[in-house]
Structure formats: C-alpha cells, structure tokens
Coordinates of C-alpha atoms in Angstrom, one line a residue:
M1 CA -16.3 52.0 24.6
L2 CA -13.6 53.5 27.1
D3 CA -14.5 53.9 30.4
V4 CA -12.9 57.1 32.2
I5 CA -12.4 56.6 36.1
S6 CA -12.1 59.3 38.5
P7 CA -8.8 59.1 40.8
S8 CA -10.1 57.8 43.5
Q9 CA -10.6 54.4 41.1
R10 CA -6.8 53.7 40.8
P11 CA -5.5 53.6 44.7
D12 CA -1.9 52.9 44.0
R13 CA -1.1 56.4 42.2
R14 CA 2.0 54.4 40.4
C15 CA 3.2 53.4 36.9
D16 CA 5.7 53.2 34.7
I17 CA 4.3 55.8 32.2
L18 CA 1.9 58.6 33.2
V19 CA 0.7 60.3 29.6
V20 CA -0.4 63.9 31.4
G21 CA -3.1 64.8 28.5
A22 CA -5.8 63.2 26.7
G23 CA -5.7 64.4 23.3
A24 CA -4.4 63.3 19.6
A25 CA -0.9 63.0 21.0
G26 CA -1.5 62.1 24.3
L27 CA -3.4 58.7 22.8
L28 CA -0.8 58.3 20.2
A29 CA 1.8 58.4 22.8
A30 CA 0.0 56.3 25.3
L31 CA -0.7 53.4 22.8
A32 CA 3.1 53.5 21.6
A33 CA 4.2 53.2 25.0
R34 CA 2.1 50.4 25.8
G35 CA 3.6 48.6 22.9
A36 CA -0.2 48.3 21.1
L37 CA 0.9 50.1 17.8
G38 CA 3.8 49.8 15.5
A39 CA 6.0 52.2 13.5
D40 CA 3.4 50.6 10.4
G41 CA 0.1 52.3 12.5
R42 CA -1.3 48.3 12.7
R43 CA -2.1 47.6 15.7
R44 CA 0.3 44.9 18.4
R45 CA -0.4 42.6 21.1
P46 CA 1.0 44.3 24.5
P47 CA 3.6 42.0 25.6
R48 CA 3.6 40.6 28.8
D49 CA 6.2 42.7 30.2
A50 CA 4.3 46.0 28.9
P51 CA 4.7 48.8 31.0
D52 CA 2.0 49.8 33.2
V53 CA 0.6 53.0 31.2
V54 CA -1.8 55.3 32.6
V55 CA -3.1 58.7 31.0
L56 CA -4.6 61.4 33.2
N57 CA -6.5 64.5 31.2
N58 CA -7.6 67.9 32.8
V59 CA -11.3 67.3 32.3
A60 CA -13.7 64.6 32.5
R61 CA -14.7 64.2 28.2
I62 CA -12.3 63.3 26.4
G63 CA -11.1 64.6 22.9
L64 CA -13.0 67.5 22.8
K65 CA -10.5 69.3 20.6
I66 CA -10.7 66.4 18.5
L67 CA -14.2 66.5 18.0
V68 CA -14.8 70.3 17.3
S69 CA -11.6 70.5 14.7
G70 CA -12.0 70.5 11.1
G71 CA -15.7 71.9 11.7
G72 CA -16.4 68.5 13.0
R73 CA -15.0 66.5 10.5
C74 CA -11.4 66.2 12.2
N75 CA -8.8 66.5 9.3
V76 CA -6.7 63.5 10.4
T77 CA -3.4 64.2 7.8
N78 CA -2.0 65.4 4.8
A79 CA -1.3 62.9 2.1
F80 CA 1.8 65.3 1.5
V81 CA 4.0 66.4 4.9
D82 CA 7.4 67.6 5.2
E83 CA 9.2 69.3 7.4
H84 CA 8.6 72.5 4.9
D85 CA 5.1 72.1 6.4
Y86 CA 6.1 73.5 9.7
D87 CA 7.0 77.2 11.6
T88 CA 9.9 75.7 14.0
D89 CA 13.5 75.8 14.8
A90 CA 14.7 73.0 14.0
P91 CA 13.2 71.4 11.0
H92 CA 15.7 68.7 10.2
L93 CA 14.1 67.0 13.5
V94 CA 10.8 67.9 12.5
R95 CA 12.0 65.5 9.1
R96 CA 13.3 63.0 11.6
I97 CA 10.1 62.4 13.9
L98 CA 7.7 62.4 10.8
R99 CA 9.8 60.1 9.1
G100 CA 9.7 57.9 12.6
F101 CA 5.4 57.3 12.0
P102 CA 4.5 59.6 8.8
P103 CA 0.9 59.9 7.3
D104 CA 0.6 56.1 6.0
S105 CA 1.0 54.8 9.3
I106 CA -1.7 56.7 10.5
R107 CA -3.6 56.0 7.7
T108 CA -3.2 52.7 8.3
F109 CA -3.8 53.0 12.1
F110 CA -7.6 54.4 11.5
E111 CA -8.6 52.3 8.2
S112 CA -7.1 49.2 10.1
R113 CA -9.9 49.9 12.5
G114 CA -12.7 50.2 10.6
C115 CA -12.6 54.0 10.2
P116 CA -12.2 54.2 5.9
L117 CA -10.2 58.0 5.0
Y118 CA -10.7 60.2 2.0
E119 CA -8.5 62.9 0.5
E120 CA -9.4 66.2 -0.8
P121 CA -7.5 68.5 -3.1
L122 CA -4.5 69.3 -1.8
G123 CA -4.0 66.0 0.4
K124 CA -6.2 66.7 3.2
V125 CA -7.7 63.6 4.4
F126 CA -11.2 63.1 6.4
P127 CA -13.0 59.9 7.8
R128 CA -15.2 59.0 4.9
S129 CA -18.2 59.8 7.2
N130 CA -17.2 63.1 7.7
R131 CA -17.9 62.8 11.7
A132 CA -15.0 63.5 13.8
R133 CA -16.7 61.4 16.7
D134 CA -15.6 58.8 14.2
V135 CA -12.1 59.2 14.9
L136 CA -12.2 60.0 18.4
D137 CA -14.1 56.6 18.8
V138 CA -11.1 54.4 17.0
L139 CA -8.5 56.4 19.5
L140 CA -10.2 55.4 22.3
E141 CA -11.4 51.2 21.5
A142 CA -7.5 51.5 20.6
V143 CA -6.9 52.4 24.3
R144 CA -9.4 50.5 26.2
E145 CA -7.7 47.1 23.8
A146 CA -4.6 48.2 25.2
S147 CA -6.0 48.0 28.7
I148 CA -4.8 51.7 29.7
P149 CA -6.8 54.0 32.3
M150 CA -8.1 56.7 31.5
I151 CA -8.4 59.1 34.6
A152 CA -10.1 62.4 34.6
P153 CA -10.4 65.3 36.0
A154 CA -7.0 65.2 37.1
V155 CA -5.0 68.9 36.8
V156 CA -1.5 68.6 37.6
S157 CA 0.1 70.9 38.6
S158 CA 3.6 70.1 39.1
V159 CA 6.4 67.2 38.3
E160 CA 9.4 66.9 40.8
P161 CA 12.1 64.2 40.8
A162 CA 11.4 61.7 43.5
D163 CA 12.8 58.3 44.6
G164 CA 14.5 57.2 41.2
G165 CA 11.4 59.0 39.5
L166 CA 8.8 61.4 39.1
A167 CA 6.1 62.6 41.6
V168 CA 3.3 64.2 39.7
A169 CA 0.6 66.6 41.9
V170 CA -2.6 66.8 40.8
S171 CA -5.7 68.5 42.4
D172 CA -6.8 66.1 44.8
R173 CA -3.6 66.8 46.1
R174 CA -2.6 63.1 46.4
P175 CA 0.5 62.4 44.1
W176 CA 1.2 60.1 41.1
F177 CA 4.2 58.2 41.1
A178 CA 5.8 57.3 38.1
R179 CA 9.0 56.1 36.2
R180 CA 8.6 58.2 33.1
V181 CA 6.5 61.0 32.3
I182 CA 5.0 62.6 29.1
I183 CA 3.7 65.8 28.9
A184 CA 1.0 65.9 26.1
T185 CA -0.9 69.1 27.4
G186 CA -1.7 70.9 24.5
G187 CA -1.6 74.5 24.1
K188 CA -3.6 77.1 24.7
S189 CA -6.1 77.3 22.0
L190 CA -9.5 76.8 21.9
P191 CA -9.9 76.9 25.9
K192 CA -13.5 75.6 26.1
T193 CA -11.8 72.3 24.7
G194 CA -9.4 72.0 27.9
S195 CA -6.5 73.3 26.6
R196 CA -5.5 76.0 28.9
G197 CA -1.3 75.8 28.0
F198 CA -0.8 74.7 31.1
G199 CA 2.0 72.3 30.1
F200 CA 4.3 75.3 29.5
G201 CA 4.3 76.5 32.8
L202 CA 5.2 72.7 34.1
L203 CA 8.0 72.6 31.6
A204 CA 9.5 76.2 32.2
R205 CA 9.5 75.3 36.3
L206 CA 11.4 72.3 35.3
G207 CA 14.2 74.5 33.5
H208 CA 13.0 74.2 30.3
G209 CA 13.3 77.6 28.4
V210 CA 9.8 77.9 26.2
L211 CA 10.1 80.3 23.7
P212 CA 7.0 82.7 24.2
T213 CA 3.4 81.5 22.3
V214 CA 0.8 83.5 19.9
P215 CA -2.4 82.2 18.5
G216 CA -1.6 80.2 15.3
L217 CA -3.8 79.3 12.6
T218 CA -6.6 82.1 13.5
S219 CA -8.3 84.4 11.6
L220 CA -6.5 88.1 10.6
V221 CA -8.4 91.6 12.1
L222 CA -8.0 94.4 9.1
K223 CA -8.1 98.2 9.8
P224 CA -11.0 100.0 8.7
T225 CA -9.0 101.8 5.7
S226 CA -8.3 98.1 4.4
P227 CA -8.9 98.1 0.5
V228 CA -11.0 94.6 1.2
R229 CA -13.3 96.1 4.1
G230 CA -16.7 96.3 3.1
L231 CA -16.8 92.9 1.2
A232 CA -17.3 90.5 3.8
G233 CA -18.4 87.3 2.2
L234 CA -15.9 87.7 -0.8
T235 CA -14.0 85.0 -1.5
V236 CA -11.0 84.9 -3.8
P237 CA -7.5 83.2 -3.9
A238 CA -4.5 85.5 -3.0
V239 CA -0.7 85.3 -2.4
L240 CA 0.2 87.0 0.9
T241 CA 3.7 88.1 2.1
A242 CA 3.8 89.4 5.6
A243 CA 7.3 91.5 6.2
R244 CA 8.6 94.7 7.8
S245 CA 7.1 97.5 6.5
G246 CA 9.3 100.1 4.3
T247 CA 10.5 97.4 2.0
A248 CA 10.9 98.7 -1.3
A249 CA 8.1 97.3 -4.0
E250 CA 10.7 96.2 -6.4
E251 CA 12.5 94.3 -3.6
R252 CA 9.8 92.9 -2.6
V253 CA 9.6 91.2 -5.7
G254 CA 13.2 89.9 -5.9
K255 CA 15.1 85.9 -4.8
K256 CA 16.9 87.1 -2.0
F257 CA 13.5 89.3 -0.3
R258 CA 12.9 86.8 3.1
P259 CA 9.5 87.5 4.3
L260 CA 8.4 87.0 7.9
A261 CA 5.6 84.8 6.0
R262 CA 3.9 83.7 2.6
A263 CA 1.1 81.8 1.8
A264 CA -0.8 80.8 -1.4
G265 CA -4.5 80.0 -0.7
S266 CA -7.8 80.6 -0.1
M267 CA -8.6 83.9 1.3
L268 CA -12.5 84.8 3.0
I269 CA -13.2 88.4 3.8
S270 CA -15.2 88.9 6.8
H271 CA -16.8 91.6 8.5
K272 CA -13.3 92.4 10.9
G273 CA -10.7 91.2 8.5
A274 CA -9.9 88.0 6.3
T275 CA -9.7 84.2 7.4
G276 CA -9.6 81.3 5.3
P277 CA -6.3 78.7 4.0
A278 CA -4.0 81.7 3.2
P279 CA -4.6 84.6 6.6
F280 CA -4.5 81.6 8.6
D281 CA -0.8 80.4 7.3
V282 CA 0.3 83.5 8.1
S283 CA -1.3 84.5 11.1
G284 CA 1.2 83.3 13.6
P285 CA 4.5 85.1 12.2
C286 CA 2.4 87.9 11.9
G287 CA 0.7 87.5 15.5
R288 CA 4.0 86.9 17.1
A289 CA 6.2 90.0 15.1
L290 CA 3.2 92.5 16.2
E291 CA 3.3 91.0 20.0
G292 CA 7.2 91.9 19.4
G293 CA 6.4 95.4 18.5
A294 CA 7.5 95.3 14.9
T295 CA 5.6 97.6 12.2
I296 CA 5.1 94.9 9.6
E297 CA 3.0 95.4 6.4
L298 CA 0.3 92.5 4.9
R299 CA 0.5 92.2 0.8
A300 CA -2.0 91.0 -1.0
D301 CA -1.3 89.6 -4.5
F302 CA -5.1 89.3 -6.0
W303 CA -3.4 87.9 -9.9
S304 CA -0.6 85.9 -9.4
L305 CA -3.3 82.7 -8.9
T306 CA -5.6 83.9 -11.2
C307 CA -3.5 82.2 -14.1
P308 CA -5.1 79.1 -15.4
E309 CA -1.6 78.0 -16.2
G310 CA -0.4 78.3 -12.8
A311 CA -0.2 76.1 -9.6
W312 CA -3.6 77.3 -8.5
G313 CA -5.0 77.2 -12.3
P314 CA -6.0 73.2 -11.5
Y315 CA -8.3 74.7 -8.4
L316 CA -10.0 77.5 -10.5
A317 CA -13.0 76.0 -11.7
L318 CA -14.3 74.3 -8.9
P319 CA -17.1 74.7 -6.9
K320 CA -15.4 75.2 -3.8
P321 CA -12.1 76.3 -3.1
P322 CA -10.0 73.9 -1.3
G323 CA -9.6 74.5 2.7
A324 CA -5.4 74.8 2.1
S325 CA -2.8 76.8 1.1
L326 CA -0.5 75.9 -1.3
A327 CA 2.8 73.7 -0.4
S328 CA 5.5 76.4 -0.2
R329 CA 7.6 75.1 -3.0
D330 CA 4.7 76.1 -5.3
V331 CA 3.9 79.7 -3.8
P332 CA 4.6 82.2 -6.4
R333 CA 6.6 85.4 -5.8
P334 CA 4.9 88.2 -6.9
P335 CA 5.4 89.1 -10.4
S336 CA 8.4 92.0 -11.3
R337 CA 6.9 95.0 -13.1
V338 CA 8.3 93.8 -16.6
M339 CA 7.1 90.2 -15.6
F340 CA 3.4 91.6 -15.0
E341 CA 3.5 93.3 -18.2
A342 CA 4.0 90.4 -19.9
Q343 CA 1.2 88.4 -18.1
I344 CA -1.3 91.6 -18.9
H345 CA -0.3 91.7 -21.9
S346 CA -3.4 89.8 -23.8
V347 CA -5.7 90.7 -21.2
L348 CA -5.2 94.4 -21.8
A349 CA -5.2 93.7 -26.1
R350 CA -8.4 95.1 -26.5
R351 CA -7.7 99.2 -26.0
D352 CA -10.9 100.7 -26.8
R353 CA -12.5 98.1 -23.5
S354 CA -12.6 99.9 -20.5
V355 CA -9.6 98.5 -17.6
G356 CA -12.7 97.2 -15.1
N357 CA -14.2 95.3 -17.8
A358 CA -10.9 93.7 -19.2
L359 CA -9.9 92.9 -15.7
A360 CA -12.9 91.7 -14.5
E361 CA -12.6 88.3 -16.8
R362 CA -10.1 87.5 -13.9
L363 CA -10.8 88.6 -10.6
P364 CA -14.5 89.6 -9.0
R365 CA -15.4 93.0 -10.2
N366 CA -16.3 94.9 -6.6
L367 CA -12.7 93.9 -5.6
L368 CA -11.2 94.9 -8.6
H369 CA -12.7 98.4 -8.5
G370 CA -11.7 99.0 -5.2
L371 CA -8.2 98.5 -6.0
L372 CA -8.5 100.6 -9.3
R373 CA -9.9 103.3 -7.4
Q374 CA -7.1 103.0 -4.2
A375 CA -4.6 103.3 -7.1
G376 CA -6.3 106.5 -8.3
I377 CA -7.5 104.6 -11.7
D378 CA -10.8 104.9 -13.4
P379 CA -12.5 101.7 -13.5
T380 CA -14.7 103.3 -16.7
L381 CA -11.0 104.4 -18.2
P382 CA -10.3 103.1 -21.7
V383 CA -7.2 100.8 -21.6
K384 CA -5.2 102.9 -24.4
Q385 CA -5.5 105.8 -21.9
L386 CA -3.2 104.1 -19.1
D387 CA 0.1 105.7 -19.2
G388 CA 3.3 104.6 -17.3
G389 CA 2.4 105.6 -14.0
M390 CA -1.0 104.0 -14.4
R391 CA 0.8 100.9 -15.4
R392 CA 2.7 101.0 -12.5
G393 CA -0.3 101.8 -10.1
L394 CA -2.2 99.0 -11.7
W395 CA 0.9 96.4 -10.9
L396 CA 0.7 97.5 -7.5
A397 CA -2.8 97.6 -6.6
L398 CA -3.1 93.9 -8.3
T399 CA -0.1 92.4 -6.9
Q400 CA 1.2 94.1 -3.6
T401 CA -2.0 96.0 -2.0
D402 CA -1.6 96.6 1.4
L403 CA -4.5 95.1 3.3
H404 CA -3.7 97.3 6.6
L405 CA -3.5 94.5 8.8
D406 CA -4.0 95.5 12.5
S407 CA -3.9 92.4 14.7
C408 CA -4.6 88.7 15.0
E409 CA -7.5 86.9 16.9
G410 CA -6.6 84.9 20.0
Y411 CA -6.6 82.2 21.7
A412 CA -10.9 81.6 21.6
K413 CA -10.5 80.8 18.0
A414 CA -7.2 79.8 17.4
E415 CA -6.9 76.5 15.9
V416 CA -3.3 75.9 17.1
T417 CA -0.3 77.6 19.6
S418 CA 2.5 79.1 18.5
G419 CA 5.7 78.3 20.3
G420 CA 6.7 76.4 23.5
V421 CA 9.7 74.0 23.9
S422 CA 12.3 74.2 21.6
L423 CA 13.2 70.9 19.8
R424 CA 17.0 71.7 20.5
E425 CA 16.1 71.1 24.2
L426 CA 14.6 67.2 23.6
F427 CA 16.6 64.8 22.1
P428 CA 15.7 63.8 18.6
A429 CA 15.1 60.0 18.9
T430 CA 12.8 59.7 21.7
L431 CA 12.0 63.2 22.8
E432 CA 13.2 63.1 26.0
S433 CA 14.2 66.5 28.0
R434 CA 17.8 67.6 27.6
I435 CA 17.0 69.3 30.9
R436 CA 15.4 66.8 33.2
E437 CA 15.4 63.0 32.4
H438 CA 12.4 61.1 32.4
I439 CA 10.8 63.6 30.8
F440 CA 9.3 63.6 27.7
C441 CA 7.6 65.8 25.4
C442 CA 5.1 65.3 22.3
G443 CA 2.2 67.6 20.4
E444 CA 1.3 71.0 20.8
V445 CA 3.6 72.0 23.8
I446 CA 6.8 71.6 21.4
D447 CA 7.5 74.5 19.2
A448 CA 6.8 73.4 15.8
T449 CA 3.4 74.5 13.8
G450 CA 2.2 73.4 10.8
R451 CA -0.1 75.1 8.5
L452 CA -3.5 74.3 7.9
G453 CA -4.5 70.9 6.5
G454 CA -4.0 68.2 8.7
F455 CA -0.3 69.1 9.5
N456 CA -0.4 70.1 13.2
F457 CA -2.5 66.7 13.7
Q458 CA 0.2 64.8 11.9
W459 CA 2.6 66.5 14.3
A460 CA 0.6 65.2 17.3
W461 CA 0.5 61.5 15.9
S462 CA 4.3 61.5 14.7
S463 CA 5.7 63.5 17.8
G464 CA 3.4 61.4 20.1
F465 CA 4.4 57.8 18.5
A466 CA 8.1 59.0 19.3
A467 CA 7.6 59.8 23.1
G468 CA 5.9 57.2 23.5
L469 CA 8.4 54.4 21.8
G470 CA 10.9 56.7 23.6
A471 CA 9.7 56.4 27.3
A472 CA 9.2 52.9 26.6
K473 CA 12.9 52.1 25.3
T474 CA 14.4 53.9 28.2
L475 CA 12.6 51.7 30.8
V476 CA 14.0 48.7 29.3
A477 CA 17.5 50.6 28.9
E478 CA 17.5 50.7 32.6

C-alpha cells in the first residue's frame, strides 16, 4: 500500500509536475502525467524519461471523499455518459474531454486491477464488493507502482510564476518549485473530508474568472405549506420542474418553454423537504437562482412516471427504485390538459367510483388525498360529479403541484459543488489555463457539474486524465 510521507521527507522540493489534491481527479492526473496509464485504462510502465510527479494533499488521510461516496459504495461511473448529463457553460468541450477517457476506460482500469464492477438500473456502476475502500485501494496501489510520492498534510496557499516554472507556497512556508502545476483541489462540498474550496481562491488570484459556486446534488427544503409536508418516508417517482414564478400553466407544458431545470426520477419526502435523485438533480440550478435573488417555483408532476408504458415503466415493479434520474432525452414534459384527459380517461371509466379510489391505483393514497384536497376536490366525490373546473384542478394537482420550495441544503450535505472555472478559460486539449501558462485544472474546480449517478466521478477521471496527459505533453514540447 502507498506510503504517505510528510513534507520534511522530500527536502529538495522540486519536481516536473506537482498535483495539488489527491482526490479522484488528482490521482488520475498523476498517473496520466507519469505515463502509467493509457487512454484505454490499462496500466503502462512509465518510460525512463517520465516526468517526476509529486502529489500534495491538504489532509493526512487520502481519499476521504471517495470513501463516503455512494453511501460507502462509490458509484465510479455510469454506463451511459454524454455532455447532456452536465450543467456547464461549454457542453461541446465536456464532450471532447469525456471522449478522451470514457467510461469504458475507467471500467478497464479497475477491473484489470482486480476490482470487478457491476451495473445497476439506469447505468450506475459500482464495485462488485460494494466497498468504496476497494476503489481507493486500487488507485493508491497504482500510484505506488508508478513511484509517485504522496505528501500530506501540505496545505497550498499560493501559486506564483518563478524561474521559468511555478513556486507553490505550502503551510510549512518552504515552497515547492515545479515546471507544471495541476489544480485538483475539489470543491466545497462535504468539508469534513477536506474539501474546502481553496482551489477557487488560488485560481481567482491567478486571474481566472471563477463562476460563483453553490451546493449541488443536495436535498431541498420545502416550506411548511408544501402539500407533501407530513408525508416523510414516502418515496414516489416524479418529474420536477424549476422555473421562474408567474409562468402560466398552459405555457409550462409547451415545447418552447425552457425551465431552469427539469429531472425525472425517484423522490423521497423527508421531514424538512425532499431528497433523492430528482430533487438532487434540480438542486444546483435552484440554489443558484435563489442565491441570485430570483423568485422561482418548483412544480411536481406525480402523474407522468406512473404510466406503465412510459419511460419509467420498467422500474415501477422494482422493490427499490433506481438511484438515478432519467437521461434528459427521456424526461417527459408535464402533459397538456388535452393529453391528460386522454391519459386519465380509462382510469376514470367507472363513473360510480370515487375519485380517490380510482386514482389510488396509480398514486399512493396519502399523497393523492392531500393533492386532491389542496385542489378543493373531495377524494370521496364520485367520478361522475367532476365538473370542468374540477377536472382542470385535477390536472394541475397531479401534474403541476407547487412544492413551495424554500431553500437548498448547504455544502455540509451536498455531494458536489456547482460553479468554478469556466472551461472556456482552459485549452480543451490539455486543460491548461489560457490565463497563466503551466497551470492545469481538473475535477470539481471546473464548472461542469454532473447529475446524480456516477457522472461527477466520470468527470473527475476524464478531466484528470486530460490534465495529466496535457501537462506531460507540454513538458516534451519545451
């Protein structure tokens, strides 16, 4: 196993490539920079003239965020990944970086090193052992084999140009000198693991325009007036749509309507609000809008995913819903009034039944009755007594319920950080800074936030590989 050494055990303080941060992105970057990893994910023997690569980490324990991810199982990637799975200002650049080190490559990396993987519904990939420790052990063993020193604790405070390279100030006041520096410091989420976001400040001081950050993939806090408050513990499939307040119901179902965010998947109602894949996937855009002072609404469609013939149909009978949302191309828009009437016709065919009993075949009774009462409809009302106004109210209650969003949980519980350095300020082939030469970025410091389901780990692997390989190639080009 890898030995982590203290700063005093490396007295020369010089190297070719210094990687700041020993998370998923930093470790992949170090392996790629050393020439110990191919684009196909297979191990390579570093050449004799391989760069001298050193990794610094701010806390003594390495890989804490890897160990706690996925409930301790570590969702290493997803079987189906493309640029549409990311919230970013440059999706075409995300696509290019993902192609350079795709999911098949990271699967090969782990499986060829004795860590078999398996795939869950909707593509989430985990180690077969369901132990995040096995994922971390493979990474650290690969670093050890490549003879890459890991130095910790070493808190970096600044990076400045010096002598044709870079001077990196650390906590013990003895700087490091490197020809290239890779910033892989992660974000602000889960600070107990050592993620404190100091990389954003480093890059801002170097001249980068860092997009404001907010917690991403986190739970939603709903107001006490929310129609789902009091249903803690209930899990339901839902399509969540976040949009600016004041949009008409008919407009929200149109093809031209562009919401702030939309996600379709499982939702767990909690004592404070909502959590699970769908709430997580809209939390970043919701948090950013709220922090910017916008007035927004979060609407829930509890109807569309209950259709056995729909995109969520294959998962309705599972004992446990998938731990990810549908891909964006499969997310349905809330149905129009005409479409809803057509869909609900067979459900309400027996006109002597009560509305509550008829619809309870599709929705949980306690949720359904709350939605109906909020719409002013008595659940015991016979179907034949529904008038036009009530039917419109039924449409809105089941497909466009206002959840009364209050806020989003903070960094302490968020899985990722949304925001960071724009990809447009980095060269896409190498992820080298366009602002300051010899500086490279990867992972969570870049503004590319994946949805729940292994997409952020895949971004860490792909961007880490690109930055490491890019740093090594620019050394050869000198």
